[in-house]
Each structure stands twice: as C-alpha cells, then as structure tokens.
Short mmCIF file of C-alpha atoms and ligand atoms in Angstrom, two decimals:
data_model
loop_
_atom_site.label_atom_id
_atom_site.label_comp_id
_atom_site.label_asym_id
_atom_site.label_seq_id
_atom_site.Cartn_x
_atom_site.Cartn_y
_atom_site.Cartn_z
CA MET A 1 25.55 -21.87 -50.89
CA LYS A 2 22.47 -20.49 -49.62
CA ASP A 3 21.39 -16.84 -49.94
CA LYS A 4 20.45 -14.91 -46.57
CA GLY A 5 16.86 -15.29 -45.50
CA LEU A 6 14.41 -12.41 -45.04
CA LEU A 7 14.20 -10.77 -41.75
CA LEU A 8 10.40 -9.85 -41.54
CA VAL A 9 9.67 -7.00 -39.12
CA VAL A 10 5.88 -7.10 -38.36
CA SER A 11 4.23 -4.29 -36.13
CA GLY A 12 0.97 -2.77 -35.56
CA PRO A 13 -1.28 -1.74 -32.72
CA SER A 14 -2.26 -4.64 -30.24
CA GLY A 15 -5.35 -6.30 -31.67
CA ALA A 16 -4.59 -5.51 -35.41
CA GLY A 17 -4.46 -9.22 -36.00
CA LYS A 18 -1.02 -9.42 -36.36
CA GLY A 19 -0.20 -12.40 -34.66
CA THR A 20 -3.11 -14.22 -37.00
CA ILE A 21 -1.69 -12.94 -39.92
CA CYS A 22 1.82 -13.82 -38.76
CA ASP A 23 0.21 -17.57 -37.79
CA ALA A 24 -0.92 -17.87 -41.57
CA LEU A 25 2.53 -16.56 -43.16
CA ARG A 26 4.49 -19.29 -40.83
CA HIS A 27 2.18 -21.82 -42.41
CA LYS A 28 2.37 -20.83 -45.69
CA PHE A 29 6.07 -20.39 -45.81
CA PRO A 30 7.76 -23.25 -43.81
CA GLN A 31 10.95 -21.82 -43.90
CA ILE A 32 10.27 -18.80 -41.79
CA ARG A 33 11.29 -19.17 -38.20
CA TYR A 34 10.01 -17.09 -35.33
CA SER A 35 11.99 -15.57 -33.23
CA VAL A 36 10.78 -15.86 -29.58
CA SER A 37 11.21 -12.36 -27.81
CA MET A 38 11.96 -12.07 -24.23
CA THR A 39 9.74 -9.91 -21.84
CA THR A 40 9.31 -8.86 -18.29
CA ARG A 41 5.68 -8.69 -18.12
CA PRO A 42 4.04 -11.95 -16.41
CA PRO A 43 2.57 -14.74 -18.29
CA ARG A 44 -1.18 -14.70 -19.83
CA GLU A 45 -3.44 -17.48 -18.99
CA GLY A 46 -2.17 -20.35 -21.54
CA GLU A 47 1.00 -18.76 -22.50
CA ARG A 48 4.56 -20.99 -21.95
CA ASP A 49 8.09 -20.03 -21.30
CA GLY A 50 10.01 -20.58 -24.56
CA ILE A 51 7.18 -20.94 -26.79
CA ASN A 52 5.22 -17.45 -26.66
CA TYR A 53 8.35 -15.63 -24.61
CA PHE A 54 10.92 -16.04 -22.66
CA PHE A 55 9.99 -15.03 -19.20
CA ALA A 56 12.31 -13.08 -17.37
CA ASP A 57 12.82 -10.50 -14.37
CA ASN A 58 14.34 -7.36 -14.53
CA ALA A 59 17.36 -8.14 -13.04
CA HIS A 60 18.19 -10.90 -15.57
CA PHE A 61 16.85 -8.47 -18.55
CA LYS A 62 19.21 -5.61 -17.57
CA GLU A 63 22.09 -8.10 -17.54
CA LEU A 64 21.37 -8.86 -20.89
CA ILE A 65 21.18 -5.73 -22.29
CA LYS A 66 24.75 -5.07 -20.62
CA GLU A 67 26.04 -8.06 -22.68
CA ASP A 68 24.26 -6.60 -25.91
CA ALA A 69 22.68 -9.99 -26.24
CA PHE A 70 19.55 -8.19 -27.82
CA LEU A 71 19.09 -7.13 -31.57
CA GLU A 72 16.57 -4.32 -30.28
CA TYR A 73 14.65 -3.93 -27.17
CA ALA A 74 11.89 -1.48 -25.70
CA ASP A 75 10.05 -0.75 -22.75
CA VAL A 76 6.12 -1.48 -23.89
CA TYR A 77 3.39 -0.79 -21.11
CA GLY A 78 5.94 -0.65 -18.52
CA HIS A 79 7.67 -3.93 -19.54
CA TYR A 80 10.97 -4.99 -21.24
CA TYR A 81 10.25 -6.68 -24.49
CA GLY A 82 13.45 -7.73 -26.43
CA THR A 83 14.36 -10.13 -29.39
CA PRO A 84 17.63 -12.17 -28.50
CA LYS A 85 20.32 -11.45 -31.30
CA LYS A 86 22.21 -14.57 -31.78
CA TYR A 87 18.93 -16.70 -32.71
CA VAL A 88 18.27 -14.20 -35.63
CA PHE A 89 21.46 -13.90 -37.32
CA ASP A 90 22.32 -17.71 -37.55
CA ARG A 91 18.88 -18.34 -38.92
CA LEU A 92 19.28 -15.72 -41.51
CA GLU A 93 22.81 -17.01 -42.52
CA ALA A 94 21.52 -20.42 -42.74
CA GLY A 95 18.98 -19.19 -45.36
CA ASN A 96 15.73 -19.03 -43.06
CA HIS A 97 13.51 -15.98 -43.13
CA VAL A 98 12.99 -14.86 -39.39
CA MET A 99 9.93 -13.07 -38.26
CA LEU A 100 9.77 -10.39 -35.54
CA GLU A 101 6.30 -9.32 -34.05
CA ILE A 102 7.66 -6.35 -32.30
CA ASP A 103 6.67 -3.00 -31.49
CA ILE A 104 7.30 0.48 -33.48
CA GLN A 105 10.32 1.20 -31.24
CA GLY A 106 12.12 -2.08 -31.58
CA ALA A 107 11.41 -2.14 -35.31
CA MET A 108 12.87 1.36 -35.62
CA GLN A 109 16.05 -0.05 -34.05
CA VAL A 110 16.28 -3.19 -36.26
CA ARG A 111 16.06 -0.50 -39.28
CA GLU A 112 19.03 1.31 -38.12
CA LYS A 113 21.20 -2.02 -37.30
CA TYR A 114 19.95 -4.08 -40.38
CA ALA A 115 18.21 -2.04 -43.24
CA GLU A 116 17.66 -4.88 -45.43
CA GLY A 117 14.95 -6.27 -43.28
CA VAL A 118 11.31 -6.28 -44.70
CA PHE A 119 9.02 -3.78 -42.31
CA ILE A 120 5.41 -4.55 -42.57
CA PHE A 121 2.65 -2.57 -40.50
CA ILE A 122 -0.53 -4.36 -39.92
CA VAL A 123 -3.44 -1.57 -39.48
CA PRO A 124 -6.81 -2.31 -37.96
CA PRO A 125 -9.55 -0.88 -40.15
CA SER A 126 -11.04 1.51 -37.53
CA LEU A 127 -10.30 2.29 -33.62
CA ASP A 128 -13.54 1.21 -33.02
CA VAL A 129 -12.70 -2.40 -34.80
CA LEU A 130 -9.93 -2.28 -32.53
CA SER A 131 -11.63 -1.87 -29.49
CA LYS A 132 -14.36 -4.81 -29.89
CA ARG A 133 -11.36 -7.08 -30.79
CA LEU A 134 -9.51 -5.93 -27.51
CA HIS A 135 -12.79 -6.40 -25.36
CA LYS A 136 -13.29 -9.72 -27.26
CA ARG A 137 -10.02 -11.30 -26.04
CA HIS A 138 -10.69 -10.88 -22.09
CA THR A 139 -7.47 -10.86 -21.50
CA ASP A 140 -6.92 -7.21 -20.54
CA THR A 141 -8.44 -4.71 -17.82
CA GLU A 142 -10.65 -1.95 -18.93
CA GLU A 143 -7.26 0.46 -17.93
CA VAL A 144 -4.84 -1.44 -20.24
CA ILE A 145 -7.44 -1.61 -23.25
CA ALA A 146 -7.67 2.14 -22.95
CA GLY A 147 -3.69 2.39 -22.91
CA ARG A 148 -3.47 0.05 -25.82
CA LEU A 149 -6.05 2.46 -27.86
CA ALA A 150 -4.58 5.51 -27.30
CA LYS A 151 -1.08 4.24 -27.84
CA ALA A 152 -2.73 2.62 -31.49
CA SER A 153 -3.90 6.12 -32.44
CA ALA A 154 -0.32 7.60 -32.10
CA GLU A 155 1.49 4.62 -33.98
CA LEU A 156 -0.38 5.34 -36.99
CA GLU A 157 2.29 8.58 -37.12
CA TRP A 158 4.88 6.17 -37.84
CA ILE A 159 3.33 4.09 -40.57
CA SER A 160 5.28 5.76 -43.40
CA ARG A 161 8.85 4.61 -41.75
CA TYR A 162 7.57 0.88 -43.03
CA ASP A 163 8.34 -0.50 -46.50
CA TYR A 164 4.59 -2.03 -46.43
CA VAL A 165 1.11 -1.05 -44.74
CA ILE A 166 -1.69 -3.69 -44.81
CA VAL A 167 -5.02 -2.97 -43.54
CA ASN A 168 -6.79 -5.75 -42.02
CA ASP A 169 -10.62 -5.23 -42.66
CA ASP A 170 -10.74 -8.69 -44.52
CA LEU A 171 -8.40 -11.72 -42.74
CA ASP A 172 -7.87 -13.78 -45.97
CA ALA A 173 -7.04 -10.47 -48.27
CA ALA A 174 -4.88 -9.33 -45.87
CA ILE A 175 -2.77 -12.71 -45.38
CA ASN A 176 -2.48 -12.87 -49.14
CA LYS A 177 -1.17 -9.01 -49.46
CA ALA A 178 1.57 -10.36 -47.01
CA VAL A 179 2.00 -13.37 -49.05
CA ALA A 180 2.55 -11.58 -52.25
CA VAL A 181 5.11 -8.98 -49.93
CA ILE A 182 7.00 -11.86 -48.77
CA SER A 183 7.38 -13.56 -52.25
CA ALA A 184 8.22 -10.24 -54.08
CA GLU A 185 11.13 -9.83 -51.65
CA GLU A 186 12.21 -13.20 -52.05
CA CYS A 187 12.88 -12.64 -56.25
CA LYS A 188 14.65 -9.31 -55.55
CA SER A 189 17.67 -9.98 -57.42
CA TRP A 190 20.01 -8.11 -55.10
CA ARG A 191 19.22 -10.99 -52.32
CA ASN A 192 20.03 -14.03 -54.79
CA GLU A 193 23.59 -13.50 -55.40
CA ASN A 194 24.26 -16.75 -55.22
CA LEU A 195 21.43 -18.05 -56.88
CA ILE A 196 22.39 -15.74 -60.05
CA ALA A 197 26.03 -17.07 -59.80
CA SER A 198 24.58 -20.86 -59.65
CA ILE A 199 22.41 -19.78 -62.98
CA LYS A 200 25.27 -17.92 -64.78
CA LYS A 201 27.48 -20.85 -64.18
CA MET A 202 25.02 -23.66 -65.46
CA TYR A 203 24.05 -21.53 -68.40
CA GLU A 204 28.14 -21.44 -69.19
CA ILE A 205 28.28 -25.15 -68.92
CA LYS A 206 25.74 -25.47 -71.58
P1 5GP B 1 1.91 -8.51 -25.48
O1 5GP B 1 2.11 -8.22 -24.22
O2 5GP B 1 0.59 -8.13 -26.25
O3 5GP B 1 2.66 -9.84 -25.90
O4 5GP B 1 2.68 -7.68 -26.74
C1 5GP B 1 2.60 -6.20 -26.38
C2 5GP B 1 3.53 -5.33 -27.39
O5 5GP B 1 5.11 -5.74 -27.67
C3 5GP B 1 3.00 -5.90 -28.71
O6 5GP B 1 3.34 -4.50 -29.52
C4 5GP B 1 4.19 -6.50 -29.85
O7 5GP B 1 4.65 -6.26 -30.89
C5 5GP B 1 5.76 -6.01 -28.65
N1 5GP B 1 6.76 -6.85 -28.56
C6 5GP B 1 6.70 -8.42 -28.49
N2 5GP B 1 7.87 -8.70 -28.42
C7 5GP B 1 8.65 -7.66 -28.60
C8 5GP B 1 10.20 -7.66 -28.86
O8 5GP B 1 10.89 -8.24 -28.80
N3 5GP B 1 10.59 -6.23 -29.05
C9 5GP B 1 9.96 -5.12 -28.82
N4 5GP B 1 10.14 -4.07 -29.17
N5 5GP B 1 8.19 -5.02 -28.89
C10 5GP B 1 7.85 -6.22 -28.46
#
C-alpha cells in the first residue's frame, strides 16, 4: 500500500511569484495534483472555469459552506475563495501530493485541521519589487494594487506560523529551495510507514 501524499500549502502575497514556483514544482513532481479552488470573484481575461478556478455565485458558495464541503474558505478582497475537501483527501489517500495555493486565513484553517501538511510561505524580496510585478501584470486597477500591497505588509506577520519561508529574489534559486523542501518532507520516516514495513519484510525474507 502506498503511503499518503503530502498536502503542500503555499501562501504569499499576490505577485510574490507563487504561481510560477508552483507551476515549476508540478513539472518536477508529476505526482502533485493541483486543487482547483472555488471563488465568487469574476474570471480574469483568459481564466477558465474548472481550470483556474471553479467560478460560483454567492448563493452556491454559501450552500456548499453549509454542506461542509470546504477544507477551508476565506473572504479575500471581498470575494469568497475555498478549497473543495473531497478532492484533496481522495488524492492524498491515493498517494498523490496535493498543492493548495491559498491565502493565510485559509492556510491557518488547514493547519488546525491537518497539521501534517507542509506549510510554505513565498516572500517577494521587497515591497518595491512586489509593486513593480503587480503593475506589470496589467490585470488589476491602481486601487486593487494598493490594497494588495497593504495586505502584503500585514501578511508578513504570519511568516513564522509556516514551516518554510522562501524569498523569491532569484526564481531558479527559489524553485530549487522548494524542491529541496518537498524532497526532504517525502523522506521523513514518519510519513513512510508502509514503505518501512515493506523494506523490513524484504530484509527478513533474505
Ligand atoms: P487571485 O484573485 O489573485 O486569483 O487570488 C487572490 C488570493 O486568494 C491569493 O492570495 C490566493 O492565494 C487566494 N486564494 C486562492 N484560492 C484560495 C482558496 O481556495 N482559499 C483561500 N483561503 N485563498 C485562496
């Protein structure tokens, strides 16, 4: 029997490079499954339902909250975002890693419910760099960007509640660090009870 996969919880301010780092990790670890969140925010240009997010209205989202269908959910910038629970646990049981790219409120809820998760915080090298990255995306208004920058400063308070902090000043270096984190977590003996049992059996046979 396969051991359970890792629940990888990745947070950090919008524009910190989370998305790019997570994409690279999925490429390097094909056993990673990406949990598609549900949100009530409108789709951005190019975003597709079921791929980037499941887009829902407030009424549907609230119905699912009542049904306890979310591992976590939060109100981010005035819209709901949530992680559908069933998908995550099914994949972990099957031995896949599951990656959640979620905000801090959500990550702390996951920490309460599933402490064996791996909690990673991605930090931009400075607020100045973050501001430049957000402007370059051309997806948000000045007002939204100002809100995201203010939120980013406040979020830094939470870094020490995460297991790992990765500063994204050099993208390749940041990706390498994240790969090292996942590899080390995969090798932890307490995560590999079934593997250890099969190794013991193999040695006894000899
Ligand atoms: P965006 O609107 O830029 O796609 O995402 C805004 C914020 O919502 C990001 O910080 C992102 O990490 C967070 N987010 C995305 N999906 C979820 C989710 O399922 N739960 C929570 N709590 N936050 C999420």
